[in-house]
Each structure stands twice: as C-alpha cells, then as structure tokens.
Short mmCIF file of C-alpha atoms in Angstrom, two decimals:
data_model
loop_
_atom_site.label_atom_id
_atom_site.label_comp_id
_atom_site.label_asym_id
_atom_site.label_seq_id
_atom_site.Cartn_x
_atom_site.Cartn_y
_atom_site.Cartn_z
CA UNK A 10 9.20 94.64 -60.24
CA UNK A 11 7.37 95.50 -57.29
CA UNK A 12 4.11 93.56 -56.48
CA UNK A 13 2.17 92.73 -52.92
CA UNK A 14 4.64 90.71 -50.90
CA UNK A 15 3.93 87.07 -50.61
CA UNK A 16 5.54 85.31 -47.80
CA UNK A 17 8.48 82.56 -49.06
CA UNK A 18 8.20 79.23 -47.52
CA UNK A 19 11.62 78.65 -47.21
CA UNK A 20 12.08 81.49 -44.86
CA UNK A 21 9.49 79.90 -42.41
CA UNK A 22 11.61 76.31 -42.84
CA UNK A 23 14.82 77.62 -42.33
CA UNK A 24 13.71 79.36 -38.79
CA UNK A 25 12.92 75.87 -37.82
CA UNK A 26 15.77 74.24 -38.59
CA UNK A 27 19.01 73.17 -36.42
CA UNK A 28 22.03 75.69 -36.41
CA UNK A 29 24.34 74.84 -33.88
CA UNK A 30 25.78 72.19 -35.87
CA UNK A 31 25.30 73.51 -39.57
CA UNK A 32 27.53 75.84 -39.71
CA UNK A 33 30.58 73.55 -39.11
CA UNK A 34 33.65 75.87 -39.05
CA UNK A 35 36.34 75.55 -41.65
CA UNK A 36 39.01 77.39 -40.18
CA UNK A 37 39.55 79.73 -36.88
CA UNK A 38 38.66 83.03 -39.22
CA UNK A 39 35.34 83.50 -39.06
CA UNK A 40 35.91 84.56 -42.41
CA UNK A 41 36.35 81.42 -43.76
CA UNK A 42 33.33 79.81 -41.83
CA UNK A 43 31.27 77.30 -43.89
CA UNK A 44 28.60 78.85 -45.35
CA UNK A 45 29.97 82.76 -45.21
CA UNK A 46 29.78 84.31 -48.80
CA UNK A 47 30.16 87.77 -50.44
CA UNK A 48 27.22 88.79 -48.58
CA UNK A 49 27.04 87.87 -45.45
CA UNK A 50 30.79 88.13 -44.96
CA UNK A 51 31.88 90.22 -41.59
CA UNK A 52 34.59 93.08 -42.97
CA UNK A 53 35.93 94.90 -39.83
CA UNK A 54 38.18 97.10 -42.10
CA UNK A 55 35.05 99.06 -43.54
CA UNK A 56 31.95 97.73 -41.59
CA UNK A 57 30.66 100.62 -39.55
CA UNK A 58 30.24 100.48 -35.54
CA UNK A 59 27.02 101.84 -34.84
CA UNK A 60 26.39 103.33 -31.29
CA UNK A 61 27.13 101.25 -28.11
CA UNK A 62 23.46 102.74 -26.38
CA UNK A 63 23.58 100.51 -22.87
CA UNK A 64 22.20 97.09 -23.99
CA UNK A 65 21.78 98.25 -27.80
CA UNK A 66 23.14 99.30 -30.95
CA UNK A 67 22.20 101.79 -33.20
CA UNK A 68 22.84 101.66 -36.93
CA UNK A 69 21.95 103.81 -39.06
CA UNK A 70 22.71 105.48 -42.79
CA UNK A 71 21.98 108.08 -45.42
CA UNK A 72 22.59 108.14 -49.01
CA UNK A 73 21.35 109.91 -51.86
CA UNK A 74 22.73 110.70 -55.97
CA UNK A 75 21.14 111.64 -59.36
CA UNK A 76 19.87 108.60 -61.83
CA UNK A 77 18.97 108.51 -65.64
CA UNK A 78 16.00 106.76 -66.37
CA UNK A 79 15.54 106.10 -69.88
CA UNK A 80 11.95 104.98 -70.25
CA UNK A 81 9.92 106.37 -67.41
CA UNK A 82 6.11 105.33 -68.23
CA UNK A 83 7.32 101.70 -69.87
CA UNK A 84 6.40 102.16 -73.72
CA UNK A 85 7.25 101.45 -77.18
CA UNK A 86 6.61 104.70 -78.43
CA UNK A 87 6.10 108.23 -77.52
CA UNK A 88 9.66 107.26 -75.34
CA UNK A 89 10.02 110.10 -72.01
CA UNK A 90 13.04 109.94 -70.66
CA UNK A 91 13.89 112.20 -66.83
CA UNK A 92 16.33 112.56 -64.79
CA UNK A 93 15.70 112.37 -61.02
CA UNK A 94 17.43 112.35 -57.39
CA UNK A 95 17.02 108.88 -55.33
CA UNK A 96 17.61 109.13 -51.43
CA UNK A 97 17.80 105.91 -49.06
CA UNK A 98 18.04 105.98 -45.22
CA UNK A 99 17.64 103.24 -42.39
CA UNK A 100 17.62 103.70 -38.87
CA UNK A 101 17.65 100.55 -36.79
CA UNK A 102 18.62 100.16 -32.83
CA UNK A 103 18.78 96.23 -31.83
CA UNK A 104 19.37 94.65 -28.35
CA UNK A 105 22.77 92.82 -27.65
CA UNK A 106 21.61 90.88 -24.73
CA UNK A 107 22.43 86.52 -24.82
CA UNK A 108 19.37 85.86 -24.58
CA UNK A 109 15.54 87.47 -25.90
CA UNK A 110 16.06 90.45 -28.18
CA UNK A 111 13.86 93.51 -29.30
CA UNK A 112 14.32 96.03 -31.97
CA UNK A 113 12.92 98.95 -33.71
CA UNK A 114 13.64 99.62 -37.51
CA UNK A 115 12.66 102.35 -39.93
CA UNK A 116 13.41 102.70 -43.72
CA UNK A 117 13.14 104.90 -46.62
CA UNK A 118 13.67 105.71 -50.00
CA UNK A 119 12.78 108.32 -52.52
CA UNK A 120 12.64 109.53 -55.68
CA UNK A 121 12.03 113.19 -57.77
CA UNK A 122 12.03 113.47 -60.97
CA UNK A 123 13.05 115.95 -62.92
CA UNK A 124 10.09 117.17 -65.13
CA UNK A 125 7.41 114.43 -64.57
CA UNK A 126 6.80 115.34 -61.04
CA UNK A 127 3.88 113.13 -61.15
CA UNK A 128 6.48 110.17 -61.12
CA UNK A 129 8.03 110.75 -57.74
CA UNK A 130 6.94 108.49 -55.07
CA UNK A 131 7.88 107.72 -51.40
CA UNK A 132 8.72 104.43 -49.74
CA UNK A 133 9.12 104.03 -46.14
CA UNK A 134 8.29 101.47 -43.84
CA UNK A 135 8.52 101.53 -39.43
CA UNK A 136 8.54 98.71 -36.60
CA UNK A 137 9.83 96.95 -34.68
CA UNK A 138 9.56 93.31 -33.01
CA UNK A 139 9.98 91.54 -29.81
CA UNK A 140 11.48 87.63 -29.05
CA UNK A 141 11.48 85.58 -25.42
CA UNK A 142 14.06 82.40 -25.59
CA UNK A 143 12.35 79.84 -23.52
CA UNK A 144 15.39 77.48 -23.93
CA UNK A 145 18.16 78.05 -26.43
CA UNK A 146 15.95 75.58 -28.72
CA UNK A 147 12.68 77.48 -28.20
CA UNK A 148 11.69 81.06 -28.94
CA UNK A 149 8.21 82.99 -29.55
CA UNK A 150 8.73 86.16 -31.50
CA UNK A 151 6.15 88.76 -32.28
CA UNK A 152 6.56 91.83 -34.35
CA UNK A 153 4.37 94.62 -36.11
CA UNK A 154 5.19 96.65 -39.07
CA UNK A 155 3.93 100.11 -41.23
CA UNK A 156 4.30 100.43 -44.87
CA UNK A 157 3.89 102.77 -46.96
CA UNK A 158 4.60 101.54 -50.62
CA UNK A 159 3.92 101.61 -54.60
CA UNK A 160 3.22 100.00 -57.69
CA UNK A 161 5.76 101.03 -60.84
CA UNK A 162 4.15 102.09 -62.91
CA UNK A 163 5.73 99.97 -65.79
CA UNK A 164 4.70 96.99 -63.48
CA UNK A 165 2.45 94.71 -66.59
CA UNK A 166 -0.47 94.95 -63.55
CA UNK A 167 -0.47 98.69 -63.62
CA UNK A 168 -0.45 98.71 -67.34
CA UNK A 169 -3.25 96.29 -67.85
CA UNK A 170 -5.40 98.44 -65.51
CA UNK A 171 -4.94 101.64 -67.44
CA UNK A 172 -1.91 103.65 -64.71
CA UNK A 173 0.42 105.55 -66.30
CA UNK A 174 2.01 107.04 -62.89
CA UNK A 175 2.92 105.12 -59.47
CA UNK A 176 -0.04 103.13 -57.34
CA UNK A 177 0.65 104.57 -53.34
CA UNK A 178 -0.42 102.17 -50.60
CA UNK A 179 -0.51 101.41 -47.06
CA UNK A 180 0.03 98.25 -45.08
CA UNK A 181 0.05 97.00 -41.76
CA UNK A 182 1.37 94.24 -40.58
CA UNK A 183 1.14 91.36 -37.74
CA UNK A 184 3.19 88.88 -36.89
CA UNK A 185 3.74 86.33 -34.47
CA UNK A 186 5.69 82.94 -35.08
CA UNK A 187 7.11 80.15 -32.59
CA UNK A 188 9.75 77.24 -32.84
CA UNK A 189 11.24 74.74 -31.20
CA UNK A 190 13.29 71.98 -31.59
CA UNK A 191 13.10 68.96 -30.27
CA UNK A 192 16.82 66.65 -30.88
CA UNK A 193 16.21 66.02 -34.82
CA UNK A 194 13.18 67.26 -34.96
CA UNK A 195 12.89 70.96 -35.87
CA UNK A 196 9.57 72.62 -35.58
CA UNK A 197 7.09 76.53 -36.01
CA UNK A 198 4.08 77.55 -36.06
CA UNK A 199 3.19 81.49 -38.31
CA UNK A 200 0.62 83.71 -38.17
CA UNK A 201 0.46 86.69 -40.01
CA UNK A 202 -2.47 89.43 -40.47
CA UNK A 203 -1.61 92.25 -43.43
CA UNK A 204 -3.80 95.05 -44.79
CA UNK A 205 -3.35 96.87 -48.29
CA UNK A 206 -5.35 100.14 -48.01
CA UNK A 207 -4.66 101.46 -52.31
CA UNK A 208 -5.02 104.58 -52.73
CA UNK A 209 -7.19 106.47 -55.77
CA UNK A 210 -5.47 108.04 -58.56
CA UNK A 211 -6.07 110.70 -60.67
CA UNK A 212 -5.57 110.65 -64.33
CA UNK A 213 -6.79 113.49 -66.11
CA UNK A 214 -9.12 114.82 -64.32
CA UNK A 215 -10.69 111.14 -63.69
CA UNK A 216 -10.38 109.30 -61.54
CA UNK A 217 -9.22 105.91 -61.29
CA UNK A 218 -11.14 103.74 -58.13
CA UNK A 219 -7.69 101.69 -57.34
CA UNK A 220 -9.00 101.88 -52.90
CA UNK A 221 -11.58 99.11 -54.95
CA UNK A 222 -8.94 96.57 -54.54
CA UNK A 223 -7.86 96.78 -50.65
CA UNK A 224 -8.14 93.98 -49.02
CA UNK A 225 -6.87 92.26 -46.19
CA UNK A 226 -5.48 89.12 -45.34
CA UNK A 227 -4.60 86.33 -42.78
CA UNK A 228 -1.72 83.51 -43.24
CA UNK A 229 -1.49 80.19 -41.05
CA UNK A 230 1.79 77.93 -41.44
CA UNK A 231 3.62 74.81 -39.78
CA UNK A 232 6.15 73.14 -40.81
CA UNK A 233 9.07 71.29 -39.71
CA UNK A 234 12.85 69.83 -39.87
CA UNK A 235 14.18 66.26 -39.80
CA UNK A 236 18.03 66.54 -39.31
CA UNK A 237 19.42 63.66 -41.57
CA UNK A 238 22.76 65.28 -40.97
CA UNK A 239 24.48 68.32 -39.25
CA UNK A 240 23.72 70.85 -42.50
CA UNK A 241 21.67 68.41 -44.51
CA UNK A 242 17.45 68.51 -42.90
CA UNK A 243 14.50 67.02 -44.89
CA UNK A 244 11.27 70.07 -44.45
CA UNK A 245 7.78 70.35 -45.01
CA UNK A 246 5.30 72.93 -44.37
CA UNK A 247 1.71 73.85 -45.28
CA UNK A 248 -0.12 77.08 -45.22
CA UNK A 249 -3.86 78.65 -45.96
CA UNK A 250 -4.33 82.33 -46.70
CA UNK A 251 -7.71 83.77 -45.85
CA UNK A 252 -8.06 87.01 -48.34
CA UNK A 253 -10.55 89.61 -47.63
CA UNK A 254 -12.29 92.46 -49.69
CA UNK A 255 -12.58 95.66 -48.29
CA UNK A 256 -15.32 97.51 -50.44
CA UNK A 257 -18.40 95.26 -50.75
CA UNK A 258 -18.49 95.61 -54.65
CA UNK A 259 -14.92 93.35 -54.52
CA UNK A 260 -16.27 91.25 -52.30
CA UNK A 261 -16.42 88.41 -55.70
CA UNK A 262 -12.88 88.20 -55.55
CA UNK A 263 -12.38 87.03 -51.54
CA UNK A 264 -10.59 83.45 -51.41
CA UNK A 265 -9.43 80.60 -49.60
CA UNK A 266 -5.45 79.24 -50.45
CA UNK A 267 -4.28 76.03 -49.49
CA UNK A 268 -0.44 74.64 -49.96
CA UNK A 269 1.65 72.07 -49.01
CA UNK A 270 5.39 71.20 -50.11
CA UNK A 271 8.47 69.27 -48.81
CA UNK A 272 11.79 69.27 -50.07
CA UNK A 273 15.57 69.79 -48.46
CA UNK A 274 17.65 72.37 -46.76
CA UNK A 275 20.93 70.42 -47.87
CA UNK A 276 24.95 71.52 -47.05
CA UNK A 277 26.69 68.89 -49.50
CA UNK A 278 30.27 70.04 -49.15
CA UNK A 279 30.48 73.44 -47.69
CA UNK A 280 30.80 74.43 -51.74
CA UNK A 281 27.22 74.11 -53.20
CA UNK A 282 23.98 74.36 -50.56
CA UNK A 283 20.56 74.15 -51.67
CA UNK A 284 17.02 74.57 -50.48
CA UNK A 285 14.60 72.97 -52.69
CA UNK A 286 10.31 73.22 -51.53
CA UNK A 287 8.27 71.25 -53.94
CA UNK A 288 4.17 71.09 -53.72
CA UNK A 289 1.14 71.97 -54.84
CA UNK A 290 -1.02 75.16 -53.97
CA UNK A 291 -5.12 75.65 -55.04
CA UNK A 292 -7.09 79.13 -54.37
CA UNK A 293 -10.49 78.96 -54.76
CA UNK A 294 -12.62 81.89 -54.86
CA UNK A 295 -16.06 83.36 -53.33
CA UNK A 296 -17.24 84.43 -55.96
CA UNK A 297 -19.04 81.55 -58.09
CA UNK A 298 -17.91 82.72 -62.20
CA UNK A 299 -14.35 82.46 -60.50
CA UNK A 300 -12.30 79.90 -61.51
CA UNK A 301 -10.19 77.92 -58.86
CA UNK A 302 -6.72 78.91 -59.71
CA UNK A 303 -4.32 76.31 -58.82
CA UNK A 304 -0.88 74.71 -59.51
CA UNK A 305 2.72 73.65 -58.51
CA UNK A 306 4.22 75.62 -56.09
CA UNK A 307 7.93 75.83 -55.88
CA UNK A 308 11.01 77.73 -53.95
CA UNK A 309 14.42 77.17 -54.85
CA UNK A 310 17.75 78.75 -53.67
CA UNK A 311 21.36 77.53 -55.00
CA UNK A 312 24.02 79.03 -53.19
CA UNK A 313 28.31 77.84 -54.60
CA UNK A 314 31.24 79.35 -53.22
CA UNK A 315 33.62 78.48 -55.20
CA UNK A 316 35.62 80.52 -53.54
CA UNK A 317 35.53 83.74 -50.70
CA UNK A 318 36.11 85.98 -53.13
CA UNK A 319 32.74 84.74 -55.74
CA UNK A 320 29.35 83.93 -54.79
CA UNK A 321 26.63 82.61 -57.02
CA UNK A 322 23.25 82.60 -55.91
CA UNK A 323 20.34 81.07 -58.59
CA UNK A 324 16.10 81.45 -57.00
CA UNK A 325 13.17 80.41 -58.45
CA UNK A 326 9.69 80.66 -57.06
CA UNK A 327 5.99 80.07 -58.40
CA UNK A 328 3.36 82.41 -56.48
CA UNK A 329 -0.47 83.56 -56.87
CA UNK A 330 -0.51 87.46 -56.35
CA UNK A 331 -3.36 89.28 -56.01
CA UNK A 332 -3.70 91.31 -59.39
CA UNK A 333 -5.21 95.49 -58.71
CA UNK A 334 -7.12 95.22 -62.28
CA UNK A 335 -10.76 95.75 -62.82
CA UNK A 336 -10.78 92.42 -65.20
CA UNK A 337 -8.54 90.18 -63.48
CA UNK A 338 -8.32 89.09 -59.89
CA UNK A 339 -5.53 86.97 -59.14
CA UNK A 340 -2.01 85.46 -61.66
CA UNK A 341 0.27 82.82 -60.91
CA UNK A 342 4.02 84.45 -61.39
CA UNK A 343 7.26 82.66 -61.71
CA UNK A 344 10.27 84.32 -61.39
CA UNK A 345 13.98 83.06 -62.15
CA UNK A 346 16.55 84.71 -61.08
CA UNK A 347 20.83 84.22 -61.07
CA UNK A 348 22.86 87.09 -58.88
CA UNK A 349 27.20 87.20 -58.89
CA UNK A 350 29.05 88.57 -56.24
CA UNK A 351 32.46 88.86 -56.40
CA UNK A 352 34.51 90.86 -53.91
CA UNK A 353 37.79 92.61 -56.01
CA UNK A 354 40.52 94.22 -54.10
CA UNK A 355 38.79 93.82 -50.43
CA UNK A 356 37.17 97.14 -51.01
CA UNK A 357 34.93 97.13 -54.24
CA UNK A 358 31.72 94.85 -54.10
CA UNK A 359 30.53 93.55 -57.20
CA UNK A 360 26.76 92.25 -58.19
CA UNK A 361 25.05 91.34 -61.47
CA UNK A 362 21.70 90.11 -61.08
CA UNK A 363 20.08 88.36 -63.65
CA UNK A 364 15.73 87.92 -63.53
CA UNK A 365 13.15 86.05 -65.45
CA UNK A 366 9.64 87.48 -64.11
CA UNK A 367 6.50 85.71 -65.90
CA UNK A 368 3.26 86.34 -65.21
CA UNK A 369 0.05 83.90 -65.87
CA UNK A 370 -3.98 85.47 -65.93
CA UNK A 371 -6.26 82.72 -66.27
CA UNK A 372 -9.79 85.24 -67.30
CA UNK A 373 -8.67 86.95 -69.56
CA UNK A 374 -6.13 84.52 -70.76
CA UNK A 375 -2.99 86.58 -70.67
CA UNK A 376 1.03 86.34 -70.56
CA UNK A 377 3.48 89.10 -69.78
CA UNK A 378 7.77 88.76 -69.28
CA UNK A 379 10.22 90.42 -68.82
CA UNK A 380 13.75 90.25 -68.19
CA UNK A 381 16.00 92.35 -65.93
CA UNK A 382 19.33 92.40 -65.68
CA UNK A 383 21.03 94.72 -62.58
CA UNK A 384 24.50 96.06 -62.44
CA UNK A 385 26.26 97.50 -59.22
CA UNK A 386 29.55 98.33 -57.67
CA UNK A 387 30.32 99.36 -54.70
CA UNK A 388 33.38 100.89 -53.28
CA UNK A 389 34.00 101.03 -49.91
CA UNK A 390 35.96 104.09 -48.94
CA UNK A 391 36.20 103.70 -45.07
CA UNK A 392 34.16 101.59 -42.88
CA UNK A 393 31.67 105.23 -42.52
CA UNK A 394 31.38 106.12 -46.45
CA UNK A 395 30.51 104.40 -50.15
CA UNK A 396 30.06 104.95 -53.38
CA UNK A 397 27.45 102.70 -55.07
CA UNK A 398 26.85 103.09 -59.21
CA UNK A 399 24.28 101.11 -60.76
CA UNK A 400 23.19 100.09 -63.95
CA UNK A 401 20.13 98.19 -64.75
CA UNK A 402 18.11 96.78 -68.21
CA UNK A 403 14.84 96.19 -68.41
CA UNK A 404 12.91 94.30 -71.56
CA UNK A 405 9.44 93.57 -71.37
CA UNK A 406 10.01 90.53 -73.93
CA UNK A 407 6.87 89.39 -74.79
CA UNK A 408 2.85 90.66 -73.68
CA UNK A 409 -0.10 89.34 -75.15
CA UNK A 410 -3.81 91.21 -75.30
CA UNK A 411 -1.86 94.42 -76.97
CA UNK A 412 1.04 95.21 -74.34
CA UNK A 413 3.65 96.08 -76.27
CA UNK A 414 7.60 95.27 -75.40
CA UNK A 415 9.77 97.37 -74.27
CA UNK A 416 12.89 98.69 -72.81
CA UNK A 417 14.29 100.15 -70.33
CA UNK A 418 17.93 101.59 -68.89
CA UNK A 419 17.87 102.97 -65.54
CA UNK A 420 21.34 104.42 -64.05
CA UNK A 421 21.89 105.85 -60.46
CA UNK A 422 24.56 107.17 -58.51
CA UNK A 423 25.16 107.72 -54.88
CA UNK A 424 27.13 108.26 -52.05
CA UNK A 425 26.56 105.85 -48.28
CA UNK A 426 27.62 107.60 -45.76
CA UNK A 427 26.92 104.90 -42.31
CA UNK A 428 27.29 105.35 -38.36
#
C-alpha cells in the first residue's frame, strides 16, 4: 500500500556504523560471507554484466507482462475486475572509482487496464548523487531526485477522501548526508528537503481539490553509534521535521515534529542479526484546534539465515504520516512484516511476504487494518532474461467510520530482460 514516503531511522544509523570488521568472513568464498543472504548474494552465472564505460558501469532492465485485478476499486459490493498490462524499466550509470562516487539512475512503472482506463497510472523517478571521500572513515554525499508517483485507489486514506481513482503527485527531493568514524564512535548528520505536489482530480465532472494537500517538508537528523565489538553496536538518533502546506487554506495543518530513539545493531552469531530502535515521537500543529499527536516510535528489523539458501526477515515500524483527507491531518501507522526468501535449484528464487498495516486517526477517531500476502517466483533463464510470476492477496481486516471490508486478488506474469 503506497503512502507518503517516510524517512527510516535505521538507514541513517547504519550509514554511521563501522563496516570494516563487522562483516567477518566465514570462508574464502564471497557467497558465504557473514551477513550475505538470499536477497543480496551475488550470482556470477546469472547476474547481468552491465556495460563498462570508462570508469563507469551502465546497468539497465525492462520487463513487461499481463495481469489481472479482481477488485480494482477495493469494494465489498459492486466489485469490478479487469485485466491489465504492466511495464517496468530501470537504468543506472554509476562510477567504479576506488574513492569518491557519482551516479545517475531512472526508474519507471506503468500500468494500463483493459476496460477501466481511469485507473491507469504512470510512476517514474530520475535523479543522481555524488559522494566525496575525505578518508576511509569520513564522507559527504549529496543527492537529488524527482518523483512522479500516485496513491492507490484502495488506499484507506484515498477511499476516505471519496476518491475512486489513483491520486497522482510530483515530488522533488534534495538530501545531504555526512558521516565519520572516530575509533569506536560513528557519527552521522543528514538534511532532507522534499516537496509533495498533488494533482486535482475530476470525478463525475466534479473537481476534487486534492492540491490543497500539497506540502513541503524539511528534515534534519543526527545519529551516533558505539561499537562494542565487530558487528555489535549501540545506536542513537534524533530527528526534527517541519511541514508547511503550500495553500493558505491548509496552513492550520502545518506542523513540527521531533523524535528521539536509541537501540542497537547486533550480529549475534552470523545466523541471527537484529536492528532495533525505540523512542518517542511528538507532532504539534499550527492550528489551535488540532490535538498534538504523540506516541512510541519504533524501527526494528530481524534477519534469520539458518542456511545459505533460506532467509527470514521480520520488520516493524511505527510512524506518523500525512493524510489527504479534509477531515483528518495525520495518522499513526504501524506496519509489521515477515518476508521469507528461498533459493531453489540455484536459478529459481521464491519469496513470500506477509504484511499487517494499521492506521490510527485521532480526529475523527478511526482505525483501519489491512493484511497483504504476496508470493513471487523468479526463474533466472540466464544472466539477461528472467521470468517473474506473482500473486497478491489483500484483505481489509477491519475499518471504522462506515468503510467496508474487502478482498482483492492480483495476478501478474512478466518477462525481464537486463544488460
């Protein structure tokens, strides 16, 4: 389920951690290195080679295929199903320098329905980055990316706003991050500025002013880690966020958020690894009638790799996100997920992903919970061609405010070609 992107805290913490000793080898082969899982393992017989262009490497892929959606509007009654064609593509050019780094990349995902063309969407992003390495332990990186994305029609926030088609928006993001390490102490600082510009939607010749929900946000974060031993670190992070809406009619929704978390990044025995950060988050609004939103902040990820062929990943996050509803401003979102990856016969990759997604609104007092199951099989024909088959099942487990529960099935088959 798509929503407004939130900036994960663990990613900031990880960037500050010492990485040299944390990945001690279990053997001479890189395929059995400590921390290598089914997802990030290199496969020399099937990985695309890319194209060498001087000190850069060009990689790219396209994939396309048909699919079927059993409930494109996410309804319990008057269910509408439809077939579709989906195309995906990505292209990246990145340096292979021993120090410093630079690169650009572009991604695109498009879907066209056979009958319900108003449900079509076209998502893409384009951007680049540059990194300057002052030393092996100190670096400064800057990046820019433009996004064209959408919120799905079965998103509870979209349904609550009375919208029956995808909500498109454009976004620009500029970020700067610096990190260093002083013996056992790792430090990081990051600044992000991002815009969200929503497009108005016309439904049955009536204009829905979604653009009133456009906003800009500035985020600053500082974090640190202390290494107890290779791969075992205590972590802390503090973040502040300022949100300002671009339309004066929505200025009461402007807010300021602070959060502080502490936790650990711990490699227990090469089989179990965990990253956990717990703390508190509080958001205050400009509008005098809007209640302060506060509660626990959680970022957790646990990886279990009993063999080189099977990996289990558990994740838990609790965030505050913006709403496009006129009768609600923000909501607290809790996501609990479990992903199982298995490598079968070397060139068949199987994945099962289970997600519980819960939203809690303060005013009006409403909740909504979705359960999502996704099964994916990737058959690696060779280093340039892959067949991807997937099945997704979504169920609205519960919802208040008169919104109905529903079921949705999604089938897809795609051929991927890569260089």
